[in-house]
Short mmCIF file of C-alpha atoms in Angstrom, two decimals:
data_model
loop_
_atom_site.label_atom_id
_atom_site.label_comp_id
_atom_site.label_asym_id
_atom_site.label_seq_id
_atom_site.Cartn_x
_atom_site.Cartn_y
_atom_site.Cartn_z
CA MET A 1 103.09 139.73 109.62
CA HIS A 2 106.64 138.47 109.95
CA ALA A 3 106.96 138.12 106.18
CA LEU A 4 105.72 141.67 105.60
CA GLY A 5 108.18 143.14 108.11
CA PHE A 6 111.05 141.19 106.62
CA GLU A 7 110.22 142.28 103.08
CA CYS A 8 109.87 145.95 104.04
CA GLY A 9 113.26 145.88 105.73
CA PHE A 10 114.71 144.12 102.72
CA ILE A 11 113.36 146.84 100.40
CA VAL A 12 114.96 149.61 102.46
CA ILE A 13 118.36 147.90 102.45
CA GLY A 14 118.06 146.38 99.00
CA VAL A 15 117.25 149.55 97.06
CA SER A 16 120.53 151.23 97.91
CA ILE A 17 122.56 148.07 97.30
CA VAL A 18 120.87 147.37 93.95
CA ALA A 19 121.37 150.98 92.85
CA ALA A 20 125.06 150.90 93.75
CA VAL A 21 125.85 147.49 92.28
CA LEU A 22 123.88 147.86 89.06
CA GLY A 23 124.65 151.54 88.59
CA VAL A 24 120.99 152.54 88.21
CA THR A 25 118.93 155.32 89.74
CA LEU A 26 117.13 154.87 93.03
CA LEU A 27 113.80 154.91 91.20
CA GLN A 28 114.90 152.10 88.88
CA ALA A 29 116.26 150.14 91.83
CA PHE A 30 113.00 150.70 93.73
CA THR A 31 111.02 149.42 90.74
CA LEU A 32 113.17 146.30 90.65
CA GLU A 33 112.69 145.80 94.38
CA ILE A 34 108.92 146.06 93.97
CA GLY A 35 109.15 143.20 91.47
CA PHE A 36 111.12 141.15 93.99
CA PHE A 37 108.61 142.08 96.69
CA LEU A 38 105.63 140.97 94.60
CA PHE A 39 107.28 137.58 94.09
CA PHE A 40 108.91 136.91 97.46
CA LEU A 41 106.16 138.15 99.80
CA PRO A 42 103.60 135.54 98.70
CA TYR A 43 106.38 132.93 98.48
CA THR A 44 107.54 133.69 102.04
CA MET A 45 104.01 133.68 103.41
CA PHE A 46 103.19 130.35 101.72
CA TYR A 47 106.48 128.77 102.83
CA ASN A 48 105.96 129.79 106.46
CA TRP A 49 102.33 128.61 106.41
CA ALA A 50 103.28 125.26 104.87
CA TYR A 51 106.18 124.76 107.30
CA ASP A 52 104.04 125.56 110.33
CA THR A 53 101.23 123.29 109.15
CA LEU A 54 103.48 120.35 108.33
CA ARG A 55 105.50 120.72 111.53
CA GLU A 56 102.34 120.73 113.63
CA LYS A 57 101.13 117.53 111.92
CA PHE A 58 104.55 115.92 112.38
CA LEU A 59 104.70 116.78 116.07
CA LYS A 60 101.14 115.58 116.71
CA ARG A 61 101.87 112.28 114.97
CA ARG A 62 105.07 111.80 116.97
CA GLN A 63 103.26 112.60 120.21
CA GLN A 64 100.52 110.07 119.39
CA ARG A 65 103.08 107.36 118.64
CA ARG A 66 104.88 108.00 121.92
CA ALA A 67 101.60 107.88 123.82
CA LEU A 68 100.74 104.52 122.27
CA ALA A 69 104.22 103.10 122.85
CA GLY A 70 104.64 104.47 126.32
#
């Protein structure tokens, strides 16, 4: 859900910036943003899932080591 909210906010801000910088119409800029969205939304979701999963494993392993040492 976080990734979707971020990407929607990025589209709103990004369309006007892309249109101004590249000198294209809002429709062309929106089309470009949709392309970015289709790439970065799955990327962001996968990255966050992988980070959360790996961090949880790391913290569990550290907690087990401390319990054995302590």
